[in-house]
Amino acid sequence: MKKIIKKTTKVVNKPKIYTQYGNAAPIKGKKMDNTINTIPDQTKTIRELLDNHSRGIPLGVNDQKGEYFDTPIPTFTDITEVMEYKHQLKEKEKEINKLISEEKTKKLEELKQIKADTAKAEQAKKSIEKMEGE
């Protein structure tokens, strides 16, 4: 009779590879509170919603619209209009930058004219250093 010797192998911890098809990583989700934020008796069927929409009746929800402050929002029908508008915006940007630089130089001249022995002069020197640093 032969002796059967069982060989034991050592199991090494292999790194787990998570794929989209199997053994996904454990998901740590957001813990939600149990408060209910719905208001009772405000349910409408899909038919009611569609009827109200086709008749122009609002849903009774706050409709948030963007504020554009007197700036017209252009609508383009052609690519050339987009390029023209882009050039117009660049010209406006150049004009505004020119105005800003003129105002900065005026302010710097005003600050330099302040007498050196006053407390305002010290503040003016600090602001001149800041403006020249920009």
Coordinates of C-alpha atoms in Angstrom, one line a residue:
M1 CA 0.0 0.0 0.0
K2 CA 1.2 3.4 -0.9
K3 CA 1.0 6.3 1.3
I4 CA -0.8 9.3 -0.2
I5 CA 0.9 12.5 0.8
K6 CA -1.2 15.6 0.4
K7 CA 0.6 18.7 -0.5
T8 CA -0.6 22.0 1.0
T9 CA -0.1 25.2 -0.8
K10 CA 0.1 28.6 0.9
V11 CA -2.6 31.0 -0.2
V12 CA -1.3 34.5 -0.9
N13 CA -3.6 37.5 -0.7
K14 CA -4.1 38.6 -4.2
P15 CA -5.2 42.2 -4.9
K16 CA -8.8 42.4 -5.8
I17 CA -9.6 43.7 -9.2
Y18 CA -12.9 45.4 -9.6
T19 CA -14.5 45.4 -13.0
Q20 CA -17.7 46.8 -14.4
Y21 CA -19.1 43.3 -15.0
G22 CA -18.5 41.6 -11.7
N23 CA -17.4 41.8 -8.1
A24 CA -17.9 45.6 -7.8
A25 CA -16.3 47.6 -5.0
P26 CA -18.4 48.2 -2.0
I27 CA -20.3 51.4 -2.4
K28 CA -20.4 53.8 0.4
G29 CA -23.5 55.8 -0.3
K30 CA -24.8 59.0 1.2
K31 CA -26.8 58.5 4.4
M32 CA -30.2 60.1 3.9
D33 CA -32.4 61.4 6.7
N34 CA -36.0 60.2 7.0
T35 CA -37.8 63.5 6.7
I36 CA -40.4 63.8 4.0
N37 CA -40.4 67.0 1.9
T38 CA -43.4 66.4 -0.2
I39 CA -46.7 68.3 0.2
P40 CA -49.8 66.0 0.2
D41 CA -52.6 66.4 -2.3
Q42 CA -50.4 68.0 -5.0
T43 CA -50.3 65.0 -7.3
K44 CA -51.4 65.2 -10.9
T45 CA -51.7 62.6 -13.5
I46 CA -49.7 62.7 -16.7
R47 CA -52.9 63.5 -18.6
E48 CA -53.6 66.5 -16.4
L49 CA -50.0 67.8 -16.8
L50 CA -50.2 67.5 -20.6
D51 CA -53.6 69.2 -20.7
N52 CA -52.4 72.1 -18.5
H53 CA -49.3 72.4 -20.6
S54 CA -51.2 72.5 -23.9
R55 CA -53.5 75.2 -22.4
G56 CA -50.7 77.2 -21.1
I57 CA -51.6 76.7 -17.4
P58 CA -48.5 77.0 -15.2
L59 CA -47.6 74.1 -12.9
G60 CA -47.6 76.4 -9.8
V61 CA -43.9 75.9 -9.4
N62 CA -41.3 78.7 -9.1
D63 CA -39.9 79.3 -12.6
Q64 CA -36.4 80.5 -12.3
K65 CA -35.1 82.6 -15.2
G66 CA -31.6 83.9 -15.7
E67 CA -30.9 87.6 -15.3
Y68 CA -29.0 89.0 -18.3
F69 CA -29.0 92.7 -17.2
D70 CA -29.6 94.6 -20.5
T71 CA -27.1 92.5 -22.4
P72 CA -28.7 91.2 -25.5
I73 CA -28.2 87.5 -26.2
P74 CA -27.6 87.0 -29.9
T75 CA -29.0 84.2 -31.9
F76 CA -27.0 83.2 -34.9
T77 CA -28.1 81.6 -38.1
D78 CA -24.8 81.5 -39.9
I79 CA -21.2 80.8 -38.9
T80 CA -20.0 84.1 -40.4
E81 CA -22.3 86.0 -37.9
V82 CA -20.5 84.1 -35.1
M83 CA -17.1 85.3 -36.3
E84 CA -18.3 88.9 -36.7
Y85 CA -19.7 88.9 -33.2
K86 CA -16.4 87.5 -31.9
H87 CA -14.5 90.3 -33.6
Q88 CA -17.0 92.9 -32.1
L89 CA -16.4 91.4 -28.6
K90 CA -12.6 91.6 -29.0
E91 CA -12.9 95.3 -30.1
K92 CA -15.1 96.0 -27.0
E93 CA -12.5 94.3 -24.8
K94 CA -9.7 96.4 -26.2
E95 CA -11.7 99.6 -25.6
I96 CA -12.5 98.6 -22.1
N97 CA -8.9 97.6 -21.3
K98 CA -7.8 100.9 -22.7
L99 CA -10.2 102.8 -20.4
I100 CA -9.0 100.8 -17.4
S101 CA -5.4 101.6 -18.1
E102 CA -6.2 105.3 -18.6
E103 CA -8.1 105.3 -15.2
K104 CA -5.1 103.6 -13.5
T105 CA -2.7 106.2 -14.8
K106 CA -4.9 109.0 -13.7
K107 CA -5.2 107.5 -10.2
L108 CA -1.4 107.0 -10.0
E109 CA -0.8 110.6 -11.0
E110 CA -3.3 111.8 -8.3
L111 CA -1.7 109.7 -5.7
K112 CA 1.8 110.9 -6.6
Q113 CA 0.6 114.6 -6.1
I114 CA -0.3 114.0 -2.5
K115 CA 2.2 115.6 -0.1
A116 CA 4.7 113.2 1.3
D117 CA 4.4 114.3 5.0
T118 CA 0.7 113.4 5.5
A119 CA -0.7 110.0 6.5
K120 CA -2.5 109.9 3.2
A121 CA 0.8 109.8 1.4
E122 CA 1.8 106.6 3.2
Q123 CA -1.4 105.0 2.1
A124 CA -0.9 106.4 -1.4
K125 CA 2.6 104.9 -1.6
K126 CA 1.2 101.5 -0.6
S127 CA -1.5 101.6 -3.2
I128 CA 0.9 102.8 -5.9
E129 CA 3.2 99.8 -5.1
K130 CA 0.2 97.5 -5.4
M131 CA -0.9 99.0 -8.7
E132 CA 2.6 98.9 -10.1
G133 CA 2.8 95.3 -9.1
E134 CA -0.2 94.5 -11.2

